[in-house]
Short mmCIF file of C-alpha atoms in Angstrom, two decimals:
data_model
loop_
_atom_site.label_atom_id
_atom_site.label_comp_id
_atom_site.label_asym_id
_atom_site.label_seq_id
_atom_site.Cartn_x
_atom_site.Cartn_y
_atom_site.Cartn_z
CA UNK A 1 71.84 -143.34 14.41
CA UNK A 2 69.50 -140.86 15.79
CA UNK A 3 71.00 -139.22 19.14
CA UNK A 4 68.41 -137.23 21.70
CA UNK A 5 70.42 -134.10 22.85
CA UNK A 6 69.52 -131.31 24.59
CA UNK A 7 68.67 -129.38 21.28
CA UNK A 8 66.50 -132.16 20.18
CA UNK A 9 64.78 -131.87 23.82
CA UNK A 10 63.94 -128.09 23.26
CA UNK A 11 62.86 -128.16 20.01
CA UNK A 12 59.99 -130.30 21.61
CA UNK A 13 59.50 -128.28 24.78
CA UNK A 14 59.06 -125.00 22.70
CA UNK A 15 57.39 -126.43 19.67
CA UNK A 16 59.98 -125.95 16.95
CA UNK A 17 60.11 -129.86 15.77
CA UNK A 18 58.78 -128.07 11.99
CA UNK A 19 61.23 -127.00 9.96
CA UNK A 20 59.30 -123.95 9.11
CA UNK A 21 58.28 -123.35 12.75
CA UNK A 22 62.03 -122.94 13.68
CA UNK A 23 63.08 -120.93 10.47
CA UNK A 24 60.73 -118.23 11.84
CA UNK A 25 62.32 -118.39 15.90
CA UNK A 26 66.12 -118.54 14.56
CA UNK A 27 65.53 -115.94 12.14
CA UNK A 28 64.03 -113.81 15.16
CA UNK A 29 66.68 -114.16 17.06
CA UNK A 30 69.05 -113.64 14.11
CA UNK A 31 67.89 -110.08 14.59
CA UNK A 32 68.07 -109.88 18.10
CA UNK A 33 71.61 -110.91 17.82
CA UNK A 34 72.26 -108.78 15.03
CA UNK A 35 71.45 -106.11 17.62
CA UNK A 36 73.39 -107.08 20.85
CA UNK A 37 76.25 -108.57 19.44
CA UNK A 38 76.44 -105.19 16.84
CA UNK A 39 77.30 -107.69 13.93
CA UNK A 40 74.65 -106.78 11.53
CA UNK A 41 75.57 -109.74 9.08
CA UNK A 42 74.01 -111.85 11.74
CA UNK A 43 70.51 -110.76 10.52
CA UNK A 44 71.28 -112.76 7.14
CA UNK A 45 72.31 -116.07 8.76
CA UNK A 46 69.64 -118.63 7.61
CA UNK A 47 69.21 -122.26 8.04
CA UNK A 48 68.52 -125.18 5.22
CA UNK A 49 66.00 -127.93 6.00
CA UNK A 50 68.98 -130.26 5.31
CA UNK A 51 70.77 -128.72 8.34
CA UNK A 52 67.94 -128.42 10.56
CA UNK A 53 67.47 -132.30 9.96
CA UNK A 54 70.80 -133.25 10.66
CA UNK A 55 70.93 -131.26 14.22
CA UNK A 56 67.56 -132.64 15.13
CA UNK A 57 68.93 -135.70 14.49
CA UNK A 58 71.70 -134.97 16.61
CA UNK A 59 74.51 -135.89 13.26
CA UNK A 60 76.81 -133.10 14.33
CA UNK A 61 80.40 -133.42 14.79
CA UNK A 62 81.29 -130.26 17.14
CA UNK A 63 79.02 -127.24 17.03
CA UNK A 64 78.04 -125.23 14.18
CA UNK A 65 79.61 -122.24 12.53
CA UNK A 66 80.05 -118.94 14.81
CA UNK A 67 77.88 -117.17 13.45
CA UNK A 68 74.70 -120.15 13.72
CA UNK A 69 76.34 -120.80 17.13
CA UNK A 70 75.90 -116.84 18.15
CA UNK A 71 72.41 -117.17 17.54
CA UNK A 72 71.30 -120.48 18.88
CA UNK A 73 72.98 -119.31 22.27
CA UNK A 74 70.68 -116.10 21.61
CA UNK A 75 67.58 -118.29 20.97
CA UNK A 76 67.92 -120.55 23.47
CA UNK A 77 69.88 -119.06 25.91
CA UNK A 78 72.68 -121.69 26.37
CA UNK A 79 76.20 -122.24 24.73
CA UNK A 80 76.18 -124.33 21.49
CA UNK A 81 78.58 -126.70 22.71
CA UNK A 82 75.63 -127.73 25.48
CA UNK A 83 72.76 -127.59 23.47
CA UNK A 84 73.99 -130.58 21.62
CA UNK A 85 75.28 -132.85 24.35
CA UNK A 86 73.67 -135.95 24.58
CA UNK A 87 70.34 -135.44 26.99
CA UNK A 88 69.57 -139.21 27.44
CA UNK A 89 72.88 -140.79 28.54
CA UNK A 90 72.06 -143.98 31.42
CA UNK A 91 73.98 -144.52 34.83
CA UNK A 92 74.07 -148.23 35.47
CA UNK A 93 74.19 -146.26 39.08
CA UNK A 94 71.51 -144.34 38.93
CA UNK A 95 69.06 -146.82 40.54
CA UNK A 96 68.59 -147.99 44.47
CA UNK A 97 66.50 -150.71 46.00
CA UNK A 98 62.97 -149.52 46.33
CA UNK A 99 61.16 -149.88 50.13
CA UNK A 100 59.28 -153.17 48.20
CA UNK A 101 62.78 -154.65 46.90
CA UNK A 102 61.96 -153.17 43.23
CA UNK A 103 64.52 -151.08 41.47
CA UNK A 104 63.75 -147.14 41.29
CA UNK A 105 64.81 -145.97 38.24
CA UNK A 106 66.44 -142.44 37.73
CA UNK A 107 67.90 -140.18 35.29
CA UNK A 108 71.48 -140.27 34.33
CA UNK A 109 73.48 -138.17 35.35
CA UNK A 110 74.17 -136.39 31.69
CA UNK A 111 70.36 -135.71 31.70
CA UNK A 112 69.81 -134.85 35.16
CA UNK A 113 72.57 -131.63 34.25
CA UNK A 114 70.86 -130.97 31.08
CA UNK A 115 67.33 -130.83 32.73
CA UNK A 116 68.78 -128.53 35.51
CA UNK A 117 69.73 -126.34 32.61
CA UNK A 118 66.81 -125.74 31.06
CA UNK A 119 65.06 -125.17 34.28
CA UNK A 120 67.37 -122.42 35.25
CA UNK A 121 68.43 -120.93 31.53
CA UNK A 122 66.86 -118.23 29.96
CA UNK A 123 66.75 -116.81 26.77
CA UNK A 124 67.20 -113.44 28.25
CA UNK A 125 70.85 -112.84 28.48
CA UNK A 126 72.09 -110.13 31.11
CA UNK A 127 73.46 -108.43 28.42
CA UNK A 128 70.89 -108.40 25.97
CA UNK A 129 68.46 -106.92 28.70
CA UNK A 130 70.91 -104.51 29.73
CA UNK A 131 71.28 -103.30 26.17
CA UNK A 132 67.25 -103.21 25.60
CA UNK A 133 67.27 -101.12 29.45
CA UNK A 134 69.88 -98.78 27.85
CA UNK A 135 68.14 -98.62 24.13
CA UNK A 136 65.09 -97.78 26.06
CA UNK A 137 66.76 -95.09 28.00
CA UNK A 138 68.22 -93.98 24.99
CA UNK A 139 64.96 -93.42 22.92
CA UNK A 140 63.56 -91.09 25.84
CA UNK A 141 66.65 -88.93 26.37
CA UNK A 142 66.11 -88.37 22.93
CA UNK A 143 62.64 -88.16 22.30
CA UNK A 144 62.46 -84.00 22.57
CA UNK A 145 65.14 -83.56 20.72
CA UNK A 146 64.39 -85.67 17.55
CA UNK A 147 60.85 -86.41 18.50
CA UNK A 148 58.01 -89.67 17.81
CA UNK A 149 58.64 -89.98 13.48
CA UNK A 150 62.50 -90.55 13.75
CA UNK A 151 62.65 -92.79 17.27
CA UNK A 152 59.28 -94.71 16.94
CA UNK A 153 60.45 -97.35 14.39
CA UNK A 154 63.39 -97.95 17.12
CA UNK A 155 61.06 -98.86 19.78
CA UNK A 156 58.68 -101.07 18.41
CA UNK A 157 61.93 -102.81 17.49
CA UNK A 158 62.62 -103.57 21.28
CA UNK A 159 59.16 -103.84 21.99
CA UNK A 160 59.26 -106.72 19.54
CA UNK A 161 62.19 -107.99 20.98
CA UNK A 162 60.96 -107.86 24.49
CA UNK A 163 57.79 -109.68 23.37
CA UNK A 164 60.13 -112.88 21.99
CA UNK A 165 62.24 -112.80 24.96
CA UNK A 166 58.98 -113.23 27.42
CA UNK A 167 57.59 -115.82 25.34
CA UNK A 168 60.36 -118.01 26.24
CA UNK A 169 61.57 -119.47 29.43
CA UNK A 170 63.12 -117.38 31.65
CA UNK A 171 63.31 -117.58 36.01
CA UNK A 172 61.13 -115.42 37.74
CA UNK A 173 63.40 -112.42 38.60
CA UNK A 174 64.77 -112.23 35.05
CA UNK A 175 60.93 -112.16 34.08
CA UNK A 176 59.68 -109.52 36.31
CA UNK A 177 62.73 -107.39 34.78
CA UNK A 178 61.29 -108.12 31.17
CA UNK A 179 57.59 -106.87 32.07
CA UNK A 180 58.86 -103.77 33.85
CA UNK A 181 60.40 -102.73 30.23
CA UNK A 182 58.42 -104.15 28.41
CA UNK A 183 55.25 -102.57 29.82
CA UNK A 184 57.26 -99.09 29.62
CA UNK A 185 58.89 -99.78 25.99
CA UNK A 186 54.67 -100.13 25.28
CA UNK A 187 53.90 -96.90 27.42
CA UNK A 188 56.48 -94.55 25.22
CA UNK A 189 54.94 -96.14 22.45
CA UNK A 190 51.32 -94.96 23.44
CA UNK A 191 53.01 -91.16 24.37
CA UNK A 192 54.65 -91.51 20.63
CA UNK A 193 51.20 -92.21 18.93
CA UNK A 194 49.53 -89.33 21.22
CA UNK A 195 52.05 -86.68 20.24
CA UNK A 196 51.50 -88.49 16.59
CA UNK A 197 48.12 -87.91 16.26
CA UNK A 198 47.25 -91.73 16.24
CA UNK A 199 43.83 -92.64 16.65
CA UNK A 200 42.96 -92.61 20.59
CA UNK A 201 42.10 -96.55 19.93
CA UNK A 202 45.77 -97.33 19.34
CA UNK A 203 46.81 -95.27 22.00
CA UNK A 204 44.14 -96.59 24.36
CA UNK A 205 45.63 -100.53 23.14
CA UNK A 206 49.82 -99.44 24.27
CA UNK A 207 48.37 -98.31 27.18
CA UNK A 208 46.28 -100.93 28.19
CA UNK A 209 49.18 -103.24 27.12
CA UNK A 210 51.16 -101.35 29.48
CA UNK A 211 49.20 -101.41 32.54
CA UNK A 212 48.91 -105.16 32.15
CA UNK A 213 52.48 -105.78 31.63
CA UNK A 214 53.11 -103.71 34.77
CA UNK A 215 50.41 -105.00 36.64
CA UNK A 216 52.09 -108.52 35.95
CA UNK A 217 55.56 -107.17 37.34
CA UNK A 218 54.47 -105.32 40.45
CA UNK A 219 55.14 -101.93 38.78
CA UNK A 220 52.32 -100.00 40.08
CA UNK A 221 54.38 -96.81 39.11
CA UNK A 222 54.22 -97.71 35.33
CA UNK A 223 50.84 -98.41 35.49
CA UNK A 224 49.76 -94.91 36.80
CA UNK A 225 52.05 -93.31 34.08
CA UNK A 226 49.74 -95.44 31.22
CA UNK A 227 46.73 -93.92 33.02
CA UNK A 228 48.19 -90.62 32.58
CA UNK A 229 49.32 -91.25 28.91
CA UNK A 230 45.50 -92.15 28.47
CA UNK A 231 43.78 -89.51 29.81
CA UNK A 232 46.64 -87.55 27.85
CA UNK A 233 45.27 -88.97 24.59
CA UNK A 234 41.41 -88.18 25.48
CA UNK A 235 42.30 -84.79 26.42
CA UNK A 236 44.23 -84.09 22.75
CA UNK A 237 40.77 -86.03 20.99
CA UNK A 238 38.36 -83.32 23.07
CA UNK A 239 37.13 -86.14 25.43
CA UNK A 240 37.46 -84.04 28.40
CA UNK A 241 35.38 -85.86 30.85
CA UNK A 242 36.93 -89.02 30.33
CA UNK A 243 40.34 -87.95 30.15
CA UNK A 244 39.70 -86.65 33.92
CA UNK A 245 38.35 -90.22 34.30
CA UNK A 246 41.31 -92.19 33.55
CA UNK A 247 43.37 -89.78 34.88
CA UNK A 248 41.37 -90.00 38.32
CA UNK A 249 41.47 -93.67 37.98
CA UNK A 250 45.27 -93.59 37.93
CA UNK A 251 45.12 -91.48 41.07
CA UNK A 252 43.22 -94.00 42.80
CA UNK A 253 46.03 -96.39 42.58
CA UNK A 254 48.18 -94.87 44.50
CA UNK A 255 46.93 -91.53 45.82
CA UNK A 256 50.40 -90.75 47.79
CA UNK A 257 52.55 -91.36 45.12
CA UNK A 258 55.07 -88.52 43.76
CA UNK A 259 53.38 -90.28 40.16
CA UNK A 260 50.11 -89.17 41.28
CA UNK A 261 51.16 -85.07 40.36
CA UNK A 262 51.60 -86.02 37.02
CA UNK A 263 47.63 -87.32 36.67
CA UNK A 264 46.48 -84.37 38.89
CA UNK A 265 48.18 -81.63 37.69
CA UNK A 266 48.44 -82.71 33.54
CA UNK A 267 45.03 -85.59 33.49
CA UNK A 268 42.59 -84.21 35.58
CA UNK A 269 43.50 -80.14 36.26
CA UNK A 270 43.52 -79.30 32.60
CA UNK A 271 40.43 -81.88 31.72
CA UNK A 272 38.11 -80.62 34.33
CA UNK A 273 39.25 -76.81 33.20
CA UNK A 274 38.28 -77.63 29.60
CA UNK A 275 34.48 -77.95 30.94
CA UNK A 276 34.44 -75.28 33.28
CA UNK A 277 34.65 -77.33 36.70
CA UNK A 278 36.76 -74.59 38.64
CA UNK A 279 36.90 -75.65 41.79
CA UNK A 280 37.64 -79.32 40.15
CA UNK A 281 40.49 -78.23 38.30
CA UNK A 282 41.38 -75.64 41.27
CA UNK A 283 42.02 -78.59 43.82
CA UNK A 284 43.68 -80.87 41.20
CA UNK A 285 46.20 -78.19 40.85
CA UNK A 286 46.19 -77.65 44.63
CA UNK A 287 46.89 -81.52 45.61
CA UNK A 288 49.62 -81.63 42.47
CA UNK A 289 51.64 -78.57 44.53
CA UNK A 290 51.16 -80.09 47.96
CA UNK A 291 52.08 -83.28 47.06
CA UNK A 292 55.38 -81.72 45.37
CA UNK A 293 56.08 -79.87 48.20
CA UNK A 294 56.19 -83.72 50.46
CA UNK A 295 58.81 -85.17 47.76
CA UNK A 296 62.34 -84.59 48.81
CA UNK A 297 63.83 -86.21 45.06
CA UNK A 298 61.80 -84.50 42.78
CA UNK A 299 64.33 -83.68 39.66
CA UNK A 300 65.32 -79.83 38.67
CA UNK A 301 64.35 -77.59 36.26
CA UNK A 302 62.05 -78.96 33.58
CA UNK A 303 61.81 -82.71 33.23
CA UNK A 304 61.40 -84.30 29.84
CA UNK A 305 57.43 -84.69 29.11
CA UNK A 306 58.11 -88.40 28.22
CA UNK A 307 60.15 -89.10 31.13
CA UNK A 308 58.87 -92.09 34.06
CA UNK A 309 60.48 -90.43 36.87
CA UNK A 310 58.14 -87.83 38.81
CA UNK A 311 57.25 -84.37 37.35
CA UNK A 312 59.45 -81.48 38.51
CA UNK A 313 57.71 -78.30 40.21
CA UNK A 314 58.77 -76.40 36.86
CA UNK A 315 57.23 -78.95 34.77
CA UNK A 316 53.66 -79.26 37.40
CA UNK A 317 53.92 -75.44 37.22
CA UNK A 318 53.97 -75.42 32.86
CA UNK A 319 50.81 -78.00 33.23
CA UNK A 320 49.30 -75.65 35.94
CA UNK A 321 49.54 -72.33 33.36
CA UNK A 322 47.30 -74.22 30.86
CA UNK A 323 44.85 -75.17 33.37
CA UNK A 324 44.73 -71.64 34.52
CA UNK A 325 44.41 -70.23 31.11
CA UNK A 326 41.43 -72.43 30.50
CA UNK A 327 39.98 -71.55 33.47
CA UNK A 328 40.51 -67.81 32.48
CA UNK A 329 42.91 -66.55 35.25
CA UNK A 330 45.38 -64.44 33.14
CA UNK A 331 46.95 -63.60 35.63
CA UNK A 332 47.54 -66.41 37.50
CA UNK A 333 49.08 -67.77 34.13
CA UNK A 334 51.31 -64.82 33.95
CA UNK A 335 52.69 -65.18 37.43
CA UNK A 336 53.44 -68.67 37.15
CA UNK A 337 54.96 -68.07 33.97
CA UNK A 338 57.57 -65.67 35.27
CA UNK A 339 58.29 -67.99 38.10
CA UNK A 340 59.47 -70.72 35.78
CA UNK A 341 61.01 -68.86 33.30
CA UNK A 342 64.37 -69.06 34.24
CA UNK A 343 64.40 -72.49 34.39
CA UNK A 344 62.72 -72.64 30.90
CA UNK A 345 65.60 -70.43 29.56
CA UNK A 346 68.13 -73.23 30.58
CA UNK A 347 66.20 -75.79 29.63
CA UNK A 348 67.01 -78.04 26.27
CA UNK A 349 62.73 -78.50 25.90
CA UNK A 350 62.04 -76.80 22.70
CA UNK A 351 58.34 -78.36 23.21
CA UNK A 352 58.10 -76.61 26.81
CA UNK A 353 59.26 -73.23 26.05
CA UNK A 354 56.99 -73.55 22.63
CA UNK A 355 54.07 -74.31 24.77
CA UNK A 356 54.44 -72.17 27.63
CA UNK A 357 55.45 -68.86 25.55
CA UNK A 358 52.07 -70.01 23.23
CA UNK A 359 49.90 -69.80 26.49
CA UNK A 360 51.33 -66.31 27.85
CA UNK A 361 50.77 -65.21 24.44
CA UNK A 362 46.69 -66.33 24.60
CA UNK A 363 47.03 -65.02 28.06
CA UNK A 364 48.15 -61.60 27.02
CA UNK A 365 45.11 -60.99 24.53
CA UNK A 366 42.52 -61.69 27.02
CA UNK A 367 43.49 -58.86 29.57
CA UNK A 368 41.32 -56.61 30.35
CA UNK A 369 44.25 -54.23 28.61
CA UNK A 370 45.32 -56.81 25.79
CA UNK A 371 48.78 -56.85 24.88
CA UNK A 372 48.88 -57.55 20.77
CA UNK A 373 52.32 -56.74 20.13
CA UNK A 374 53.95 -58.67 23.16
CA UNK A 375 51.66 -61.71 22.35
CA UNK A 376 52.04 -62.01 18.94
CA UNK A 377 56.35 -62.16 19.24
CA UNK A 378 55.74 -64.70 21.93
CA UNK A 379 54.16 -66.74 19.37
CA UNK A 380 56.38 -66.01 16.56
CA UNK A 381 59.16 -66.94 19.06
CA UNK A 382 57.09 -69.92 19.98
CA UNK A 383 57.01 -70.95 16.29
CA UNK A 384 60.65 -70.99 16.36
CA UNK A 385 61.22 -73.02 19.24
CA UNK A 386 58.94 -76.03 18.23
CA UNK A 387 59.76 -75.78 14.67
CA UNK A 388 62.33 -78.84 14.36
CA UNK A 389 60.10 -81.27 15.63
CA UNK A 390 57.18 -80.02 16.56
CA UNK A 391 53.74 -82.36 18.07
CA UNK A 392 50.32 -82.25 18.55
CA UNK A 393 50.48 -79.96 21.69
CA UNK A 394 52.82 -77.15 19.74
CA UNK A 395 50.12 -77.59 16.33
CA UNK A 396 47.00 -77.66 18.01
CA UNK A 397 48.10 -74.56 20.71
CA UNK A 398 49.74 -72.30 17.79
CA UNK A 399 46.32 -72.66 16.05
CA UNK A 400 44.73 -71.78 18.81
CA UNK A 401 46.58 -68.44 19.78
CA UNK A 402 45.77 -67.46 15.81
CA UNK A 403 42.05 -67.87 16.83
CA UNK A 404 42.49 -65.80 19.36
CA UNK A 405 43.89 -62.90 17.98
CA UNK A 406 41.48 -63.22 14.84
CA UNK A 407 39.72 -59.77 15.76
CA UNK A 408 42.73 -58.29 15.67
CA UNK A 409 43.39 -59.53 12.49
CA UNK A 410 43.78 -56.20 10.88
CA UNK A 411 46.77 -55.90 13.50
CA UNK A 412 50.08 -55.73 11.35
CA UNK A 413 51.28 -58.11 14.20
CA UNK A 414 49.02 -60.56 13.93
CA UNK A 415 48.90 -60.49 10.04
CA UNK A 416 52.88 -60.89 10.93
CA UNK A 417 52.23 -64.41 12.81
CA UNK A 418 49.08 -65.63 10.36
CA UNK A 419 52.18 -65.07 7.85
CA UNK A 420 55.00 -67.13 10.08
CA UNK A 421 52.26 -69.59 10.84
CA UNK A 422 51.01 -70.74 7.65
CA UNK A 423 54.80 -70.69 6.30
CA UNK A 424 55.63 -72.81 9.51
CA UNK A 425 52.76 -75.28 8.72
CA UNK A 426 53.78 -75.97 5.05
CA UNK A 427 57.36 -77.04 6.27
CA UNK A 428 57.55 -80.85 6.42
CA UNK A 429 59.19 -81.18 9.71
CA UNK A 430 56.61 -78.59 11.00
CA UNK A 431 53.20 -81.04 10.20
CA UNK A 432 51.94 -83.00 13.20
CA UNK A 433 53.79 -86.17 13.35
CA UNK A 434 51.42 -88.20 12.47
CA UNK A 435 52.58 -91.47 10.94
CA UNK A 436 49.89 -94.02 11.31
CA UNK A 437 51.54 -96.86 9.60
CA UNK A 438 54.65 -96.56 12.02
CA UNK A 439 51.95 -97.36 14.88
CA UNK A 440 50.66 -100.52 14.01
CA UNK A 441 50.30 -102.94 17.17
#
């Protein structure tokens, strides 16, 4: 005898009546709960066609096994012991005299209680989100320390897992929750393939997939952190005009928001000094510092260059030095530099003191007096501090000091640093982190 249960009744509403349709969703979720129940053997648990039959069919005495059970409640969000409760039980009570003497029919009251569940269940358990929240967190604490080629693979695993949790059923504030980390989980993941060297179109697709994510939560602030990751990317590719576009289109979101220093000062500042528009750039940087100066929250000393939260004045002031070096005001970059040096100093961002220390260096050898010695052990000490896990920033700027100093190559100094850099480039940990495979969408 075939019985319709609640199981039987989602396997319809979610399209999982193949066999082969539901191998693929439980072994999904196999992995999920693998994951958030930190039971790795999970990950193995498969189902036989034979099996599958005899649930559909509803020929189950009890539930199944733990570990099946564990990830059916994972999959579809409800206890085992309800998912295979009878879903079309009749009430001879159920039914009252209709206005024309006919009988009104309704549900029984078995089905009634399993339809209210799967209007208000969701295959997003608090504590699964809580642990993707926390992974997420994780991955960007992290990120400067062990950097895109060791954390990358980690996040596309909860961007995956976010993506099967939103295509199932979930009530509207457990949803928003999803696309607000979702839509971030996707904007680290375009910040990973910039500092990568990805091709711009793959960082141009996590971004767009963040803003739309965001967009779909109400998470304006996300979505004018992708802008900024975008005009990041076109900045690193030499697409200088656009990268002050996007930037400037982030802006335009929110032009108030403590967010909006991060597109000034690090989209459109540095873009619109990389083609010469001073007094662009000049009132980019301006806005950035008067907008920091209205923010009563802003976080100490240097904040991570991945991190959501608003930049710092030490970290608008490190964006502010490369500007100003483009634009050619040594000394500007100098002064600056001194003012956030002791914060630098106590700061665990090997990529920040790499990059400012690389800019005072080029700054040194274009005074009118240039100082060879002093820049070339800034660079050498530069080297050292982005040498574990160096990215595209670090590469591209320590190449760019050595072009610098070329007519001084005769300089013991600089032959000194030429040495230090091509030994640093032949290291494995010290090539741009490029790893294109690792960024497929």
């Amino acid at each position: 005898m075939v019985r319709t249960t609640v199981f039987a009744v989602l396997l319809e509403q979610r399209g999982l009546t193949a066999y082969e349709a539901f191998r693929h969703a439980f072994r999904e979720a196999a992995v999920q709960a693998a994951g958030a129940e930190r039971e790795p053997r999970l990950a193995r648990v498969m189902v036989s066609r034979a099996t599958f039959d005899r649930w559909s069919a509803g020929r189950l005495k009890g539930v199944p096994r733990r570990e099946a059970a564990t990830i059916l409640r994972h999959l579809f969000a409800m206890p085992a012991e309800h998912l295979f409760e009878d879903a079309d039980t009749e009430d001879a009570d159920t039914g009252t005299p209709a206005p024309d003497g006919g009988e009104v029919e309704f549900d029984g009251a078995q089905e009634i209680g399993a339809q209210t569940r799967l209007l208000t269940a969701s295959n997003a358990d608090p504590a699964l989100v809580a642990t993707v929240r926390t992974s997420l967190e994780g991955v960007i604490d992290r990120y400067e320390a062990l950097g895109p080629r060791l954390l990358v693979g980690e996040t596309r695993l909860l961007r995956t897992m976010l993506h099967t949790l939103l295509a199932g059923h979930q009530p509207p504030r457990a949803r928003a929750e999803l696309f607000h980390l979702a839509a971030r989980t996707a904007g680290v993941l375009g910040y990973m393939a910039v500092n990568s060297s990805a091709p711009f179109a793959t960082v141009d697709a996590y971004c767009t997939e963040a803003e739309l994510l965001a967009r779909e939560a109400g998470d304006r602030e996300t979505q004018m952190w992708a802008a900024g990751t975008r005009s990041l990317g076109l900045y690193y590719t030499g697409r200088y005009t656009e990268a002050d576009q996007a930037a400037r289109a982030g802006v335009d979101l929110a032009p108030d928001s403590p967010q909006a220093i991060r597109l000034l000062v690090n989209g459109r500042a540095r873009a619109l000094a990389r083609t010469g528009e001073r007094r662009g750039a000049e009132a980019a940087i301006g806005r950035a510092m008067t907008l920091s100066e209205r923010q009563t929250t802003l976080s100490e000393g240097m904040t991570s260059c991945i991190a959501f939260t608003p930049y710092s004045l030490a970290r608008t002031l490190a964006n502010a030095i490369t500007a100003r070096l483009a634009l050619g005001d040594t000394q500007a970059v100098l002064d600056h530099a001194a003012e956030i040096d002791p914060l630098l100093n106590r700061s665990s961002s090997r990529w920040s003191r790499a990059l400012v220390g690389l800019d005072v260096a080029t700054a040194l050898l274009h005074q009118p007096s240039p100082e060879i010695d002093h820049a070339m052990v800034l660079g050498r000490t530069a080297l050292t501090a982005g040498a574990t896990a160096p990215i595209r920033s670090v590469w591209q700027r320590a190449g760019e000091l050595h072009q610098h100093a070329a007519r001084w190559h005769t300089t013991p100094a600089v032959r000194d640093y030429a040495d230090m850099l091509r030994s640093w480039r032949s290291q494995p940990q010290a090539a741009p982190q490029a790893a294109p495979a690792a960024h497929r969408l």
